PDB file of N, CA and C in Angstrom:
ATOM      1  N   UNK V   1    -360.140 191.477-102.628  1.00 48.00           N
ATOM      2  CA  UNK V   1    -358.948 192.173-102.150  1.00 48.00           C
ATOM      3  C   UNK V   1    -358.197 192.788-103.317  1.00 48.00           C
ATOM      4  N   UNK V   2    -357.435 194.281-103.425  1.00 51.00           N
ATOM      5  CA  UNK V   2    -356.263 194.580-104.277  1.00 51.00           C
ATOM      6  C   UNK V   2    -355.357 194.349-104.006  1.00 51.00           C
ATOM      7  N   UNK V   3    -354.403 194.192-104.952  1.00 50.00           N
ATOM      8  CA  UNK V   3    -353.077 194.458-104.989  1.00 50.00           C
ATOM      9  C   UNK V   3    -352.786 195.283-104.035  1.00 50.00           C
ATOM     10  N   UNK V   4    -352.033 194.528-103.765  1.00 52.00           N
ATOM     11  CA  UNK V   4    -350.815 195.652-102.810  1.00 52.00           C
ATOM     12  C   UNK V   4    -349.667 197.345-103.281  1.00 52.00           C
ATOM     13  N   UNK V   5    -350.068 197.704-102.592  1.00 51.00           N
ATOM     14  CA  UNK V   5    -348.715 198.872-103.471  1.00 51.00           C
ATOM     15  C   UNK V   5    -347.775 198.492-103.239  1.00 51.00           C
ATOM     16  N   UNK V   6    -346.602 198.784-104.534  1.00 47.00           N
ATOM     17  CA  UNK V   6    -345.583 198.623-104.956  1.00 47.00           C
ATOM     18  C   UNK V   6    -345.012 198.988-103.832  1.00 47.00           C
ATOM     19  N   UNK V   7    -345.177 199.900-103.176  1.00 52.00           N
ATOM     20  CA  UNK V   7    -343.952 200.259-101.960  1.00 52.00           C
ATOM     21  C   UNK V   7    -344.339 199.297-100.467  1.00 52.00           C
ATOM     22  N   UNK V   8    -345.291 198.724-100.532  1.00 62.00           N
ATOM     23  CA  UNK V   8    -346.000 197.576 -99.185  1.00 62.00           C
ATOM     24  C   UNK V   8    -344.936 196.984 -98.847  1.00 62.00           C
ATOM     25  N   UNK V   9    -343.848 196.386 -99.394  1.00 64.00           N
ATOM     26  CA  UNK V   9    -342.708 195.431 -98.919  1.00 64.00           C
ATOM     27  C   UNK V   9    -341.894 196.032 -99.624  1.00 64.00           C
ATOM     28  N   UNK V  10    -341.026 197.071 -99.245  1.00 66.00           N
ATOM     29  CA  UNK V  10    -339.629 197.475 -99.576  1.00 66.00           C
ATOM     30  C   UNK V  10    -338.699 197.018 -99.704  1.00 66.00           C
ATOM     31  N   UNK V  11    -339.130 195.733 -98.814  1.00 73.00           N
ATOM     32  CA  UNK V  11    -337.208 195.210 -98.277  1.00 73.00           C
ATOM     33  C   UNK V  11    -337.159 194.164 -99.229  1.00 73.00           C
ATOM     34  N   UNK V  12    -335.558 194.351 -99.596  1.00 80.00           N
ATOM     35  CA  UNK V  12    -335.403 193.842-101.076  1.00 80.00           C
ATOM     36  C   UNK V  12    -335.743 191.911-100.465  1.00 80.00           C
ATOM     37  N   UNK V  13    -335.052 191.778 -99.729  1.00 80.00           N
ATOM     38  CA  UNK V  13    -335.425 190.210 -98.847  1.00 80.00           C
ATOM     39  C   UNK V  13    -336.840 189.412 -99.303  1.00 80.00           C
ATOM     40  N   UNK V  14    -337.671 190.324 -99.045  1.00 85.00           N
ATOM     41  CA  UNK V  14    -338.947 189.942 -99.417  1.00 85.00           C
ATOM     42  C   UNK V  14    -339.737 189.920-100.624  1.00 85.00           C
ATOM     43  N   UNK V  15    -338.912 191.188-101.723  1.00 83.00           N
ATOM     44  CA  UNK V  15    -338.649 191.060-103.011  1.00 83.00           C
ATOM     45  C   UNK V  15    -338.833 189.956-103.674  1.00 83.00           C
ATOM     46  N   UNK V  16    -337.044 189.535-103.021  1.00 88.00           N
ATOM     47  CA  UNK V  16    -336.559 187.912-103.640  1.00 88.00           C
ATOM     48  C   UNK V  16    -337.214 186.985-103.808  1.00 88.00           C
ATOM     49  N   UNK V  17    -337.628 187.074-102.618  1.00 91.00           N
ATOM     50  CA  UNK V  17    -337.854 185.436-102.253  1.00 91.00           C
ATOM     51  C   UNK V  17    -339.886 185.287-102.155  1.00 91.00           C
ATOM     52  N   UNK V  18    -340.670 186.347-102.172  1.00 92.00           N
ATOM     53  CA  UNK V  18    -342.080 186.013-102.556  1.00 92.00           C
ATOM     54  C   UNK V  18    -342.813 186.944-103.714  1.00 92.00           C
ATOM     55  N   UNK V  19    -343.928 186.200-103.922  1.00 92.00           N
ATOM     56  CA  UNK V  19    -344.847 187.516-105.248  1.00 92.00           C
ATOM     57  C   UNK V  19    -345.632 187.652-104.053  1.00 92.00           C
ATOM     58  N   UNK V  20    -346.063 189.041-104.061  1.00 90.00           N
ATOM     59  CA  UNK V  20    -347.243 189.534-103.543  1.00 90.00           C
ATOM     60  C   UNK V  20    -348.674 189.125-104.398  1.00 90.00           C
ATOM     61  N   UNK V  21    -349.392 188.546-104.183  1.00 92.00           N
ATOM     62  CA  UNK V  21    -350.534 188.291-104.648  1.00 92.00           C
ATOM     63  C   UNK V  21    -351.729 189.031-104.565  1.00 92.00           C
ATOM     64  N   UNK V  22    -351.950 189.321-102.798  1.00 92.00           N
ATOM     65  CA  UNK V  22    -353.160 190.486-102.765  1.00 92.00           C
ATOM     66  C   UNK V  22    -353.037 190.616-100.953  1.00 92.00           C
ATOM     67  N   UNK V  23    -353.676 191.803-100.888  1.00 91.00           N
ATOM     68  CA  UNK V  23    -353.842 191.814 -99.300  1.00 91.00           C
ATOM     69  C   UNK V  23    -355.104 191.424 -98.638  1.00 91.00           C
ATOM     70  N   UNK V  24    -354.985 190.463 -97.765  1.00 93.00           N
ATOM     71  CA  UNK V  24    -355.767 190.003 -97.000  1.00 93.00           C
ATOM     72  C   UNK V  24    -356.353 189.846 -96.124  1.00 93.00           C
ATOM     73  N   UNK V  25    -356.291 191.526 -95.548  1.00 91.00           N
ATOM     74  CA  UNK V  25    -356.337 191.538 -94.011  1.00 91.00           C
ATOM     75  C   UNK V  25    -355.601 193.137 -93.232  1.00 91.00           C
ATOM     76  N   UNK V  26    -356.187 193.870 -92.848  1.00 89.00           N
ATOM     77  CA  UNK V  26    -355.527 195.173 -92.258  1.00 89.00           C
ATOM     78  C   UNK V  26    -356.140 194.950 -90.549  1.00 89.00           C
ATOM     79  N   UNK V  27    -355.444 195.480 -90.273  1.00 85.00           N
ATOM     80  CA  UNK V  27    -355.635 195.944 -88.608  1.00 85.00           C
ATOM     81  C   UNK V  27    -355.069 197.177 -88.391  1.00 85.00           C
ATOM     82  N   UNK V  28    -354.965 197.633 -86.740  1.00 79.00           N
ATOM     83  CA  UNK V  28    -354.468 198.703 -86.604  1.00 79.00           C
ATOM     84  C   UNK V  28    -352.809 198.710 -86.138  1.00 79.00           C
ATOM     85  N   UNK V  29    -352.649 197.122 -86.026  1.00 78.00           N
ATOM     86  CA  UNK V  29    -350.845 197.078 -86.391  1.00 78.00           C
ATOM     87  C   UNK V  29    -350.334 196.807 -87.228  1.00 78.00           C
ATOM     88  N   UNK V  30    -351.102 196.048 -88.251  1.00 84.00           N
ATOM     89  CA  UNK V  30    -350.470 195.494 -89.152  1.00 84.00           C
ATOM     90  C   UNK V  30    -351.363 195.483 -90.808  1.00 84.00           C
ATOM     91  N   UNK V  31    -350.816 194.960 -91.290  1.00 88.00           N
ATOM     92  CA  UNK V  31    -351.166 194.369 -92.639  1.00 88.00           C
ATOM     93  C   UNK V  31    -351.165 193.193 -93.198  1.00 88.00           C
ATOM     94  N   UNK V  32    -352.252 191.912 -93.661  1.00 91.00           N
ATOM     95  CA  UNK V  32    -351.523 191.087 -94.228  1.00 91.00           C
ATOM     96  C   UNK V  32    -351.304 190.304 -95.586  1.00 91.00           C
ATOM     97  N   UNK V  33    -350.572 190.155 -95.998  1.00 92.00           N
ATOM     98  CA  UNK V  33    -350.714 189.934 -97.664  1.00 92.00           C
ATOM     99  C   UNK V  33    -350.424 188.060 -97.918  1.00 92.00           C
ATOM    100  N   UNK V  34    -351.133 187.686 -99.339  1.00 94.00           N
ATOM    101  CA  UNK V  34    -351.278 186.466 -99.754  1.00 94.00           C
ATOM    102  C   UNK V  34    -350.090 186.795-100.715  1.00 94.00           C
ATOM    103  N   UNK V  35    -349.145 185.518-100.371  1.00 93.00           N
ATOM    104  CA  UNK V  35    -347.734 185.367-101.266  1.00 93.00           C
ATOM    105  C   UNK V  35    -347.788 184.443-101.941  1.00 93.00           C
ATOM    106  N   UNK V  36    -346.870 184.011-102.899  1.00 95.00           N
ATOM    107  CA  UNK V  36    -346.282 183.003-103.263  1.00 95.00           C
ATOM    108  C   UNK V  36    -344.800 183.282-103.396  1.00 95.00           C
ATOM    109  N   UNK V  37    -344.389 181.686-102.650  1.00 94.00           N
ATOM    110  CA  UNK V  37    -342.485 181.809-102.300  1.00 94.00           C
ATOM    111  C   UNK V  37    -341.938 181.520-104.206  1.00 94.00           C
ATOM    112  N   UNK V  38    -341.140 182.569-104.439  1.00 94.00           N
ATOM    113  CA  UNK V  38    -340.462 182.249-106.162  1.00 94.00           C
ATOM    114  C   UNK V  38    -340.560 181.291-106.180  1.00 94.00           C
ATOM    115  N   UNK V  39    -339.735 180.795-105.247  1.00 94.00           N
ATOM    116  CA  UNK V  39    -338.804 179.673-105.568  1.00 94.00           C
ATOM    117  C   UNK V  39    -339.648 177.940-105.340  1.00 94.00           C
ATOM    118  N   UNK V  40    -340.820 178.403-105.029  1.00 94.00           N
ATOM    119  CA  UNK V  40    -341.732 177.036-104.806  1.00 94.00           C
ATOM    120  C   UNK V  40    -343.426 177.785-105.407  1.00 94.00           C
ATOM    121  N   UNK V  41    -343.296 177.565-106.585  1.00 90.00           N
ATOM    122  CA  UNK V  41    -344.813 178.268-107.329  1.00 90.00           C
ATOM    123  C   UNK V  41    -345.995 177.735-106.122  1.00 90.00           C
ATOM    124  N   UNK V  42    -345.788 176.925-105.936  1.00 95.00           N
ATOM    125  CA  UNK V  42    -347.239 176.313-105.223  1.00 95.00           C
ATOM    126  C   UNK V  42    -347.129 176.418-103.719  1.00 95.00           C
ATOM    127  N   UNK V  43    -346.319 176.815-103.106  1.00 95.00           N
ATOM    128  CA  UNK V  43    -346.520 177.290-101.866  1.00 95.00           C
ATOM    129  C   UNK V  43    -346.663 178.540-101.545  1.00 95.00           C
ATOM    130  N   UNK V  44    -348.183 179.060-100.996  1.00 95.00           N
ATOM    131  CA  UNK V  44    -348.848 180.242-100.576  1.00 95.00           C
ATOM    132  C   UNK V  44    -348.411 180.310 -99.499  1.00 95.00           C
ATOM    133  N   UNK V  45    -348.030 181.703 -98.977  1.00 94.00           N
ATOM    134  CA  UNK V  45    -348.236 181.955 -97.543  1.00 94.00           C
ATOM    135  C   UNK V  45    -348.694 183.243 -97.372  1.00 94.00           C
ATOM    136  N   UNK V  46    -348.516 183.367 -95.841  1.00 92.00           N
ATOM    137  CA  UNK V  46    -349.270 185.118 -95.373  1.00 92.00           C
ATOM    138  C   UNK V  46    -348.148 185.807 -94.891  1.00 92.00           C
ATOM    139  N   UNK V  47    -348.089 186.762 -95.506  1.00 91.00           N
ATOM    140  CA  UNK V  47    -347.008 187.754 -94.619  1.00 91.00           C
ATOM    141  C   UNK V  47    -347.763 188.898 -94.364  1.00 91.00           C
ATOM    142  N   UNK V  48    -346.946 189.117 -92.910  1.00 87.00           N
ATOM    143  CA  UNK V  48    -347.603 190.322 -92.015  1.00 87.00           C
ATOM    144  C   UNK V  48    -346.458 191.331 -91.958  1.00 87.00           C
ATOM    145  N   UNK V  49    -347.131 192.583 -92.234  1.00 85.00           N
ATOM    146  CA  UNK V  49    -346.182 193.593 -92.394  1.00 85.00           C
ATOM    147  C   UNK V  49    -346.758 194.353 -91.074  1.00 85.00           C
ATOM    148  N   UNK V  50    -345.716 194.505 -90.165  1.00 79.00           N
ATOM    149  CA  UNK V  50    -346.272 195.302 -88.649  1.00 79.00           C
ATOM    150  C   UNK V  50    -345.566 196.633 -88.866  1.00 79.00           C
ATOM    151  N   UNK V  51    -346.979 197.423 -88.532  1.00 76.00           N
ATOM    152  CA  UNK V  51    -346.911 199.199 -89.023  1.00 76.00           C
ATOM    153  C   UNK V  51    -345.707 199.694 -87.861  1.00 76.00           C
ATOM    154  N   UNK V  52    -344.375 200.204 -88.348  1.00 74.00           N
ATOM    155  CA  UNK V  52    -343.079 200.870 -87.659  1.00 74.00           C
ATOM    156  C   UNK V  52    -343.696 201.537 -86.113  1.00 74.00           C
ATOM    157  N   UNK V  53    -345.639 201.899 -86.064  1.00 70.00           N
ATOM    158  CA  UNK V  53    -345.805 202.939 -84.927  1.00 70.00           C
ATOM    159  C   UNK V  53    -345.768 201.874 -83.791  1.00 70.00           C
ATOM    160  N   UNK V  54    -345.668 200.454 -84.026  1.00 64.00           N
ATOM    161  CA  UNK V  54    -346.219 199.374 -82.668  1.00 64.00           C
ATOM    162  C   UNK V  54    -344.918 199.961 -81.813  1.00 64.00           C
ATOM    163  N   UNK V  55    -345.043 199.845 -80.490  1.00 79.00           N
ATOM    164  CA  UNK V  55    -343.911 199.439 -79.785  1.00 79.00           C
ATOM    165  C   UNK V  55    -342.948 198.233 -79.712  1.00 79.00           C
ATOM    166  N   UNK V  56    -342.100 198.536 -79.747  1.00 81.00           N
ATOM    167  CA  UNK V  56    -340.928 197.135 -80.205  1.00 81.00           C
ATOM    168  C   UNK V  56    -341.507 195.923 -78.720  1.00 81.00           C
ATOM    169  N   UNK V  57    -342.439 195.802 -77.406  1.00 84.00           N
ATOM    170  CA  UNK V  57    -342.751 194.966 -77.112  1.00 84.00           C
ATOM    171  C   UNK V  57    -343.606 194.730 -77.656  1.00 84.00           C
ATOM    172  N   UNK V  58    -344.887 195.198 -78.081  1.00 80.00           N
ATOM    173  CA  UNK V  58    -345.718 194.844 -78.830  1.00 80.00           C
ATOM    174  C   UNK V  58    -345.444 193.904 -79.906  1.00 80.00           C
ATOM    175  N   UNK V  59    -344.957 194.264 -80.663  1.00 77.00           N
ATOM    176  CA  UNK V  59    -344.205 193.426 -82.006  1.00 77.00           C
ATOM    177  C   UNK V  59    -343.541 192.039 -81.397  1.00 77.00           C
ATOM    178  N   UNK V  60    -342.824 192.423 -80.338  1.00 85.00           N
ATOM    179  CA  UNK V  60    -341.890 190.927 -79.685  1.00 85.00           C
ATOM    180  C   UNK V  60    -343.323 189.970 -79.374  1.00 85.00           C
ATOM    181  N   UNK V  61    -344.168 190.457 -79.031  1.00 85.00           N
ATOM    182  CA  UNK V  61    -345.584 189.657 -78.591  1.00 85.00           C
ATOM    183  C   UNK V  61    -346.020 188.842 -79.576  1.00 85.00           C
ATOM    184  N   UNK V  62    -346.282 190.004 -80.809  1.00 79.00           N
ATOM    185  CA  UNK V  62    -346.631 189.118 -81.890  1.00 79.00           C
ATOM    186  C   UNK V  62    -345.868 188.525 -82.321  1.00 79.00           C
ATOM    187  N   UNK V  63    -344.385 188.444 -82.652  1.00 84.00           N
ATOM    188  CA  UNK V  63    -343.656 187.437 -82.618  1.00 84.00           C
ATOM    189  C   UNK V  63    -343.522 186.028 -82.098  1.00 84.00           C
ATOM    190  N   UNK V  64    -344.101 186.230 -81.075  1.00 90.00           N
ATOM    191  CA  UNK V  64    -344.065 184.671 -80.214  1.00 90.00           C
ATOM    192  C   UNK V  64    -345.270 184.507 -80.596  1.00 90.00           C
ATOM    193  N   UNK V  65    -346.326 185.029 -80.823  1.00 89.00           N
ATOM    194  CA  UNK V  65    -347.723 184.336 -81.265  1.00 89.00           C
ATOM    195  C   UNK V  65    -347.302 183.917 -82.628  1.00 89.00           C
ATOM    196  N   UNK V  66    -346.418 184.920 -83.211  1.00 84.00           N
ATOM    197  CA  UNK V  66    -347.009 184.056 -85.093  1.00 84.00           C
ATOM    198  C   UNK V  66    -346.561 182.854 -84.557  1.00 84.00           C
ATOM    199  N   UNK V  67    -344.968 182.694 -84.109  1.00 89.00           N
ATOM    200  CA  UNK V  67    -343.898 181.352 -83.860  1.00 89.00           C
ATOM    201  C   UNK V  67    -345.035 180.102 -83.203  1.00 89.00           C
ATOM    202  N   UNK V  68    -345.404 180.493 -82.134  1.00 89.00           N
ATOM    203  CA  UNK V  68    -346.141 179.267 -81.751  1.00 89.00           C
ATOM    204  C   UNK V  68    -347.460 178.927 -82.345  1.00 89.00           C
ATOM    205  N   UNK V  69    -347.985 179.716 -83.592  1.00 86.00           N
ATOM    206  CA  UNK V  69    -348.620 179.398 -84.401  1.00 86.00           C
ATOM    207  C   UNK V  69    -348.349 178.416 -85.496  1.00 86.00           C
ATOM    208  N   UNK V  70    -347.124 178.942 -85.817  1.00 75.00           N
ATOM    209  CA  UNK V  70    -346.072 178.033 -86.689  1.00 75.00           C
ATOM    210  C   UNK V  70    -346.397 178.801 -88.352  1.00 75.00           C
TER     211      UNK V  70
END
């Protein structure tokens, strides 16, 4: 996997608080990238960046799937 581009997570929020590590995953809604949280070196996670074209139910969908994924 590469690096992510610099512009992949804009929002300063996500800035803060993870490193982008690499992307791990594309679809045709989304994107998903391997993090690490600053503020805890050793905890990895996945963040999914959902492409602005989904419909806002669409997105509410995947919302309740990531959640009851946990």
């Amino acid at each position: 996997s590469s690096p992510p581009p610099s512009d992949e997570f804009d929002f300063e929020e996500v800035r803060n608080k993870y490193k982008i590590l690499e992307k791990i995953g594309e679809g045709t809604f989304s994107v998903v990238f391997k993090a690490q949280k600053i503020d805890e070196p050793n905890k990895i996670v996945a963040l999914k960046r959902i492409h602005p074209t989904c419909s806002p139910q669409r997105i509410l969908n995947e919302i309740r799937h990531l959640k009851n994924v946990g």
